[in-house]
Tab-separated table of C-alpha atoms in Angstrom:
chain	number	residue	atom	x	y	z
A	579	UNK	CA	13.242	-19.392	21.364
A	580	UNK	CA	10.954	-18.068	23.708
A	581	UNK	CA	9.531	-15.247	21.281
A	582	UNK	CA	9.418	-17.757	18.494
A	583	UNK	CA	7.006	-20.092	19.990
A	584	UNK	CA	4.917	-17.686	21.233
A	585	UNK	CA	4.819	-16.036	17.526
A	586	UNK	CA	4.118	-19.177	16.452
A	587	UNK	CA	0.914	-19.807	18.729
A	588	UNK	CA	-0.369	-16.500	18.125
A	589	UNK	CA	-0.334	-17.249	13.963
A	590	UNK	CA	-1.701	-20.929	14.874
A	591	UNK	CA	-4.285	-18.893	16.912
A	592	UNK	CA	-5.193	-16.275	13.992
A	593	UNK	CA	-5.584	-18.742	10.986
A	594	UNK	CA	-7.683	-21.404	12.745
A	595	UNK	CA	-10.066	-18.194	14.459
A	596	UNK	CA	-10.466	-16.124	11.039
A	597	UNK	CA	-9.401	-18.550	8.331
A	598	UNK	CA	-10.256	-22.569	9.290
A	599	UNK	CA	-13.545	-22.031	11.502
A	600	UNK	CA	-14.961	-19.833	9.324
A	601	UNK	CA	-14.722	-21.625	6.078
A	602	UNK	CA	-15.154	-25.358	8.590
A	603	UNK	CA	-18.695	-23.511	8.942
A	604	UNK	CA	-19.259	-22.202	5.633
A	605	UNK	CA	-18.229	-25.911	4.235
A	606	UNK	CA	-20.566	-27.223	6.581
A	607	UNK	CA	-23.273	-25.285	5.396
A	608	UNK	CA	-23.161	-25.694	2.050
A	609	UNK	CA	-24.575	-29.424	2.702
A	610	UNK	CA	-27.320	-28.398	4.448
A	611	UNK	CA	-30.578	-27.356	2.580
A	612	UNK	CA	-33.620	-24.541	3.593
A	613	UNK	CA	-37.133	-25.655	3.350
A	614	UNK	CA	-39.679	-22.977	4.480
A	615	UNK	CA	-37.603	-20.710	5.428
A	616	UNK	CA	-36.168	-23.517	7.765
A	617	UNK	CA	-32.147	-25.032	7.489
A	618	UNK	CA	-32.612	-28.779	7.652
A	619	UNK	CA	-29.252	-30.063	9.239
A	620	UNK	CA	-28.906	-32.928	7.242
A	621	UNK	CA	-26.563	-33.726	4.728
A	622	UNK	CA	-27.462	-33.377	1.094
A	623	UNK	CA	-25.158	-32.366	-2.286
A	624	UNK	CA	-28.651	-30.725	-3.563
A	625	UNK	CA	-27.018	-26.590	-3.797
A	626	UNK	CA	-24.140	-27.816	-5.804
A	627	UNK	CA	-26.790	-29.763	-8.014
A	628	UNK	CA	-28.435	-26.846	-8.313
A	629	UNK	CA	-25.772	-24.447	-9.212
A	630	UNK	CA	-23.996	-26.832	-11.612
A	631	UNK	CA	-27.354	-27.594	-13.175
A	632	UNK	CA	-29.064	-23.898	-13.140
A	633	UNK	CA	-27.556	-21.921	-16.238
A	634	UNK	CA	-27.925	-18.626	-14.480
A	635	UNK	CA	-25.395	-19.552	-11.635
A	636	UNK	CA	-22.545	-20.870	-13.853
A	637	UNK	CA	-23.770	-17.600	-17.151
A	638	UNK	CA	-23.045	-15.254	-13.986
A	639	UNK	CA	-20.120	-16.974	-12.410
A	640	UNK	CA	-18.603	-16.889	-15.984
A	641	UNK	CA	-19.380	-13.603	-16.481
A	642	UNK	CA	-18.166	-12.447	-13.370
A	643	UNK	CA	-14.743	-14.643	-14.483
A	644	UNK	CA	-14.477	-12.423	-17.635
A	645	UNK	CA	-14.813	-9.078	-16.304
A	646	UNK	CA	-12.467	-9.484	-13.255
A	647	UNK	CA	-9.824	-10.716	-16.016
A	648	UNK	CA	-10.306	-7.820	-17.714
A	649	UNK	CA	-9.977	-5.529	-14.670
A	650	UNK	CA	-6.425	-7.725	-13.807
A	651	UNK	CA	-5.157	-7.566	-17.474
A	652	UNK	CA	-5.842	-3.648	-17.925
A	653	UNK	CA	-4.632	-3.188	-14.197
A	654	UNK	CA	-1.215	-4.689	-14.960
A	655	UNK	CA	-1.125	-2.462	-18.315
A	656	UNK	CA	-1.903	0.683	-16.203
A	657	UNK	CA	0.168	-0.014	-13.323
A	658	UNK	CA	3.301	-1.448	-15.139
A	659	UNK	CA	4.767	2.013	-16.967
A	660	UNK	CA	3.214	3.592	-13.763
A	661	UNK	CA	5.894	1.540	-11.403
A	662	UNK	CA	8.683	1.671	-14.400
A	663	UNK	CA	7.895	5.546	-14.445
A	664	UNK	CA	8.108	6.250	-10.553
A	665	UNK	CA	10.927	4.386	-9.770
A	666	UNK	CA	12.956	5.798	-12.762
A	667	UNK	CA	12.530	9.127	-10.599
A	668	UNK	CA	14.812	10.084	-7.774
A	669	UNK	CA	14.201	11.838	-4.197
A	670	UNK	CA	11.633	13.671	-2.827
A	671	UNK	CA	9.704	13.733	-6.526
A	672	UNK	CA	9.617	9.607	-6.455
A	673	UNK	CA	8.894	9.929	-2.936
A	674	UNK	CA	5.732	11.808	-3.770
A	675	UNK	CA	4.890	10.199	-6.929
A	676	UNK	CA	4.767	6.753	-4.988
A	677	UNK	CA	2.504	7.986	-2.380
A	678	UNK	CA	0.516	9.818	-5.147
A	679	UNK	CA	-0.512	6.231	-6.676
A	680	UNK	CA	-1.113	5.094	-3.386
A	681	UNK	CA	-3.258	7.848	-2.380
A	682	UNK	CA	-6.942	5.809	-3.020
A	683	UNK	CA	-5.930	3.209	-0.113
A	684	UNK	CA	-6.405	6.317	2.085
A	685	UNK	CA	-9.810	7.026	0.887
A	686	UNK	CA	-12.378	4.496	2.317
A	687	UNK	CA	-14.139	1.793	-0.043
A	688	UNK	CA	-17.451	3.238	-0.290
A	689	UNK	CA	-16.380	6.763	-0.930
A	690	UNK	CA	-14.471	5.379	-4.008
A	691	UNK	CA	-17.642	4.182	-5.246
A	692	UNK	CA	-19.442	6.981	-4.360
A	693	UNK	CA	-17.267	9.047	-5.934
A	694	UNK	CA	-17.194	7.190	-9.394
A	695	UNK	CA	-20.754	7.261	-9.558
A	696	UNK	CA	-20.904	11.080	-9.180
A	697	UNK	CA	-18.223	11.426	-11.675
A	698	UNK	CA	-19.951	9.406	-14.343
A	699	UNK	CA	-23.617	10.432	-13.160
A	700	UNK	CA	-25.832	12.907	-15.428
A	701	UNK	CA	-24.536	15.608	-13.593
A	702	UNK	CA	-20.912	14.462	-12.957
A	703	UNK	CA	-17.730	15.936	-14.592
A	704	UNK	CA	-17.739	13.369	-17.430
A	705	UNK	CA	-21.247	14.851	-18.764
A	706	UNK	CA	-20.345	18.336	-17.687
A	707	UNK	CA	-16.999	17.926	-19.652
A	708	UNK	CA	-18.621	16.593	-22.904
A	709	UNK	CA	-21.844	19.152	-23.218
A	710	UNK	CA	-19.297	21.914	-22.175
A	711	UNK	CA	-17.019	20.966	-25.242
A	712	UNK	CA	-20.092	20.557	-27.772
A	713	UNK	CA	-19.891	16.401	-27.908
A	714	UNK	CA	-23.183	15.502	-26.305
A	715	UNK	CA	-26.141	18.276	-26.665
A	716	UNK	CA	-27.362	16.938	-23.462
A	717	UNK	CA	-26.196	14.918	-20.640
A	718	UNK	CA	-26.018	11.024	-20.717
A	719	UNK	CA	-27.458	8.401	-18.653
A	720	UNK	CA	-25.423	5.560	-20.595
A	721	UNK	CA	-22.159	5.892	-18.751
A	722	UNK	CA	-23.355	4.851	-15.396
A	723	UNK	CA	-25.480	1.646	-14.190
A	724	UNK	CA	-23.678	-0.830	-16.703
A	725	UNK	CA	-20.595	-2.802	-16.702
A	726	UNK	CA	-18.192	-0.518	-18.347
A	727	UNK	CA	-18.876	1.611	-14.997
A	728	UNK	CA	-18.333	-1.358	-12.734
A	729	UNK	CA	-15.004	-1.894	-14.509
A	730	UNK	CA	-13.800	2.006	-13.995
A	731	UNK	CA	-14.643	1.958	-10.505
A	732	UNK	CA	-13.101	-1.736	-9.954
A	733	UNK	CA	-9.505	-0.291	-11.769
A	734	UNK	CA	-9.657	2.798	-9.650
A	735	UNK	CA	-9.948	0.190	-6.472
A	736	UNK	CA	-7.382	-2.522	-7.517
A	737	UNK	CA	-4.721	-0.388	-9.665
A	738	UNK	CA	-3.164	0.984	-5.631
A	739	UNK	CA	-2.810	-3.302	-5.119
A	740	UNK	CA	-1.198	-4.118	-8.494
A	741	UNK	CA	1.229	-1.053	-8.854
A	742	UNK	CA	2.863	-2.416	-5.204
A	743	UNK	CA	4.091	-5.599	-6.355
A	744	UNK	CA	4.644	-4.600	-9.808
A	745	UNK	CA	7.180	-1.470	-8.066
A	746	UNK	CA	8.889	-4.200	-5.904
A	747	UNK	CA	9.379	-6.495	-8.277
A	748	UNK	CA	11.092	-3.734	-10.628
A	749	UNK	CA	12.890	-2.015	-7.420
A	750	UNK	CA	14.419	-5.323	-7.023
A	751	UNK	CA	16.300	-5.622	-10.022
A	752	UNK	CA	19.819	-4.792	-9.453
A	753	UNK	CA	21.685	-1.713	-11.408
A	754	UNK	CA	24.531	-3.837	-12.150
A	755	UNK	CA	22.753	-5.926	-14.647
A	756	UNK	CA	21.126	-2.937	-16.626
A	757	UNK	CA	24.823	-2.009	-16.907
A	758	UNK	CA	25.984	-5.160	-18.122
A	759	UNK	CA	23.618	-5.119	-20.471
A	760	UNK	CA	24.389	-1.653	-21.592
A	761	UNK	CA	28.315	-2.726	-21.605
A	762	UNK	CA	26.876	-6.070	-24.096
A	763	UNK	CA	25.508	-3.265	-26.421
A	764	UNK	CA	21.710	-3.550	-25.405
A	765	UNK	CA	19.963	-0.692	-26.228
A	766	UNK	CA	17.216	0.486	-24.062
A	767	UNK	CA	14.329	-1.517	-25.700
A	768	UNK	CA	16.529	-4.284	-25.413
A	769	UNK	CA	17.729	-4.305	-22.019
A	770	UNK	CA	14.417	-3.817	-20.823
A	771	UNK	CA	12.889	-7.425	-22.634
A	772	UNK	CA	15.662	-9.005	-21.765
A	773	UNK	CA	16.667	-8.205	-18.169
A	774	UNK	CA	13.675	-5.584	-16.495
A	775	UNK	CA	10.761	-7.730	-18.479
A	776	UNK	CA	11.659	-11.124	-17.455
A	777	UNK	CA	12.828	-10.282	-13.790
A	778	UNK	CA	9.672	-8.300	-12.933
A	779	UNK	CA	7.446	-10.822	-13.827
A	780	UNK	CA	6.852	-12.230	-10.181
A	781	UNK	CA	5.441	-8.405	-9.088
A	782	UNK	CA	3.071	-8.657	-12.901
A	783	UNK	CA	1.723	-12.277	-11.882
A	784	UNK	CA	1.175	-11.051	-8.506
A	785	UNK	CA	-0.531	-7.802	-9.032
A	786	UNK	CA	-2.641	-9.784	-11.597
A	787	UNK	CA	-3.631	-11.653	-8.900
A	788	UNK	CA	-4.125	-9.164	-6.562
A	789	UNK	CA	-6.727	-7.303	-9.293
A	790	UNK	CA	-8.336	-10.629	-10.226
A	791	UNK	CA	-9.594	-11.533	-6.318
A	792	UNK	CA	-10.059	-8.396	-5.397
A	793	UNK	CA	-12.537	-7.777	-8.712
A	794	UNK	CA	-14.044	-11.183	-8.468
A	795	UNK	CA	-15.193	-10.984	-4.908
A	796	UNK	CA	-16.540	-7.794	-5.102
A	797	UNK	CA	-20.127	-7.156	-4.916
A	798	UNK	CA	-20.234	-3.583	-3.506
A	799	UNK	CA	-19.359	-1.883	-6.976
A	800	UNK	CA	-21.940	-4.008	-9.249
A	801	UNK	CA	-24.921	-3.038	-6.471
A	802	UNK	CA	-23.802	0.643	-6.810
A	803	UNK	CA	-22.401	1.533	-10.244
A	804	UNK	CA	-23.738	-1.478	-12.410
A	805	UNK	CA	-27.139	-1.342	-12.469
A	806	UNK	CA	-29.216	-4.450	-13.411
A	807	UNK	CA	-26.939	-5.619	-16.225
A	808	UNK	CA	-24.103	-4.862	-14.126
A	809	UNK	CA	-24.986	-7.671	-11.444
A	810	UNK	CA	-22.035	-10.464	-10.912
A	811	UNK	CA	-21.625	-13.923	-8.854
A	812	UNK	CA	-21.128	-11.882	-5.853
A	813	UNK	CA	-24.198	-10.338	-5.574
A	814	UNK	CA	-25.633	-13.719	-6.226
A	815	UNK	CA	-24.502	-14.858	-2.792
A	816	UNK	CA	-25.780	-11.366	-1.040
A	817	UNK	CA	-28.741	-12.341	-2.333
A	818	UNK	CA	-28.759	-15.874	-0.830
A	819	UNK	CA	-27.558	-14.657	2.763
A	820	UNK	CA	-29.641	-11.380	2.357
A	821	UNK	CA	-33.244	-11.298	0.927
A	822	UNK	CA	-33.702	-14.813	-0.277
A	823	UNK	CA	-32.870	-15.932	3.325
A	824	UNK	CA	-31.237	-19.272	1.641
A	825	UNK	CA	-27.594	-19.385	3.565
A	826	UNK	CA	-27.113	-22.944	2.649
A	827	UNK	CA	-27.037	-22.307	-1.298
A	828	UNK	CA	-25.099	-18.760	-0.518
A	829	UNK	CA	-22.542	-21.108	1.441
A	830	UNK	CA	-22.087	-23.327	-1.589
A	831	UNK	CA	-21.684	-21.030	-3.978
A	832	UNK	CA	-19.307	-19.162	-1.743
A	833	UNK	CA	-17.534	-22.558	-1.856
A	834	UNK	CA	-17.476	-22.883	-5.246
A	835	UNK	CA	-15.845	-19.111	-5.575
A	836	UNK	CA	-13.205	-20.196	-2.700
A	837	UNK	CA	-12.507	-22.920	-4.451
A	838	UNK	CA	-11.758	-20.759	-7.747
A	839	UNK	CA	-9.563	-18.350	-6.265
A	840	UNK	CA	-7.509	-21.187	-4.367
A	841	UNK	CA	-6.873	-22.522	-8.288
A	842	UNK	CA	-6.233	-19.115	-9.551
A	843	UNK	CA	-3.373	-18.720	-6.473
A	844	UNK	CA	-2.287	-21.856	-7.427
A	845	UNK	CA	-1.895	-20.775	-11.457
A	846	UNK	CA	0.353	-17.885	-10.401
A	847	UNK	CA	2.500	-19.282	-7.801
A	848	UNK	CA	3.257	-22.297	-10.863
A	849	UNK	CA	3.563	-19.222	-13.427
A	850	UNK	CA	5.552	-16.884	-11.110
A	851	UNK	CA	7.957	-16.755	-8.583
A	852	UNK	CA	5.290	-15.023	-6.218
A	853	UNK	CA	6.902	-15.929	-3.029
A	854	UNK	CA	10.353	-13.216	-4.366
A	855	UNK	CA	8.028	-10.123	-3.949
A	856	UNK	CA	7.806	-11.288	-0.073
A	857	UNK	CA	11.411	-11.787	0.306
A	858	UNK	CA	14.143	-9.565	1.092
């Protein structure tokens, strides 16, 4: 009882430190406003008014919604016959093919980025690759600094996050159904739509979920792969807190991003079981 209670406290402890006093402050800021360079501490709605009457904000915020749904939907297609694939295996080969997929966690952020944008660079292996085999007569400058790059670099970051729950989800599924199914005369197609399909779908809506935050709250990859064109609602709020020196209008539009990936958490745990991939 002892050890419970003081598990308890310590959780109590965490979320109010790191989750409710930051986002208390960030709330508070948001009704604040900046004139000359100075925060006046009073309270005013004027950053939302902004934002929700400024086209730019809500063009990029939408924008930013479209491509991290894309990243999510292609990272689920990727990662699903990836986790089907390495859990059909056995032994030390599934052993290694599961750590193989995992293997980009190990490799910090930045390098990832880094690495993309050598790879797709004049002089990366993409270029190399495509004047060595007669396609281009000379190297390219179109594959980098745009937002097909941003969405390579953002499936090579959140493909590791959506194969995981995806894997569970299908690891979970017990052999005795598949058999059943097999002994009803499902075929293979079969069985899979009707038992693997519908079963797995807590790990799909949770990797999708995984891919969409991850995507949408990145601003590293769009400063270093997408170029001008390739800018999104997170760099928006860099901006704010950064050059423009405006942390009242970054706060509410950090707000107003919080607030979207609360709904979008909400969507999938109506839509999926999420809470099974967590449970024994």
């Amino acid at each position: 009882m002892y050890g419970k209670n003081l598990m308890l406290i310590m959780i109590s402890v965490w979320v109010l430190l790191f989750i409710v006093l930051p986002v208390s402050a960030m709330l508070l800021f948001s009704f604040w406003s900046i004139d000359n360079f100075q925060v006046i501490h009073s309270f005013s709605i004027q950053n939302y008014s902004k934002i929700f009457q400024d086209p730019i904000y809500l063009s990029l915020l939408w924008k930013t919604i479209k491509l991290a749904l894309i990243v999510a939907a292609l990272s689920v297609l990727i990662s699903y016959p990836l986790a089907l694939f390495v859990n059909h295996r056995r032994g030390t080969l599934k052993t290694i093919l599961f750590l193989g997929v995992l293997a980009p966690l190990w490799v910090g952020y930045l390098v990832r980025i880094y690495s993309w944008r050598s790879i797709l660079g004049e002089s990366g292996f993409i270029n190399s690759l495509l004047v060595l085999t007669g396609i281009l007569k000379q190297p390219s400058s179109s594959l980098l600094f745009n937002s097909s790059a941003v969405v390579i670099t953002m499936l090579c970051i959140s493909i590791p996050f959506t194969f995981i729950p995806i894997y569970s989800a299908i690891e979970k599924i017990p052999g005795n159904l598949l058999q059943a199914a097999a002994d009803l005369g499902a075929g293979g197609s079969r069985a899979f739509w009707t038992v693997v399909f519908p079963l797995s779908m807590p790990g799909v809506v949770t990797g999708f979920m995984f891919a969409f935050i991850t995507s949408f709250g990145d601003y590293m990859t769009p400063s270093l792969v997408g170029g001008t064109s390739g800018i999104m609602y997170g760099n928006m709020i860099q901006t704010q807190f950064g050059n423009s020196y405006n942390w009242p209008l970054g706060a509410a539009l950090s707000m107003i991003m919080l607030l979207f990936i609360l709904a979008v958490i909400a969507a999938a745990r109506k839509i999926g079981n999420v809470q099974a991939i967590f449970e024994e």
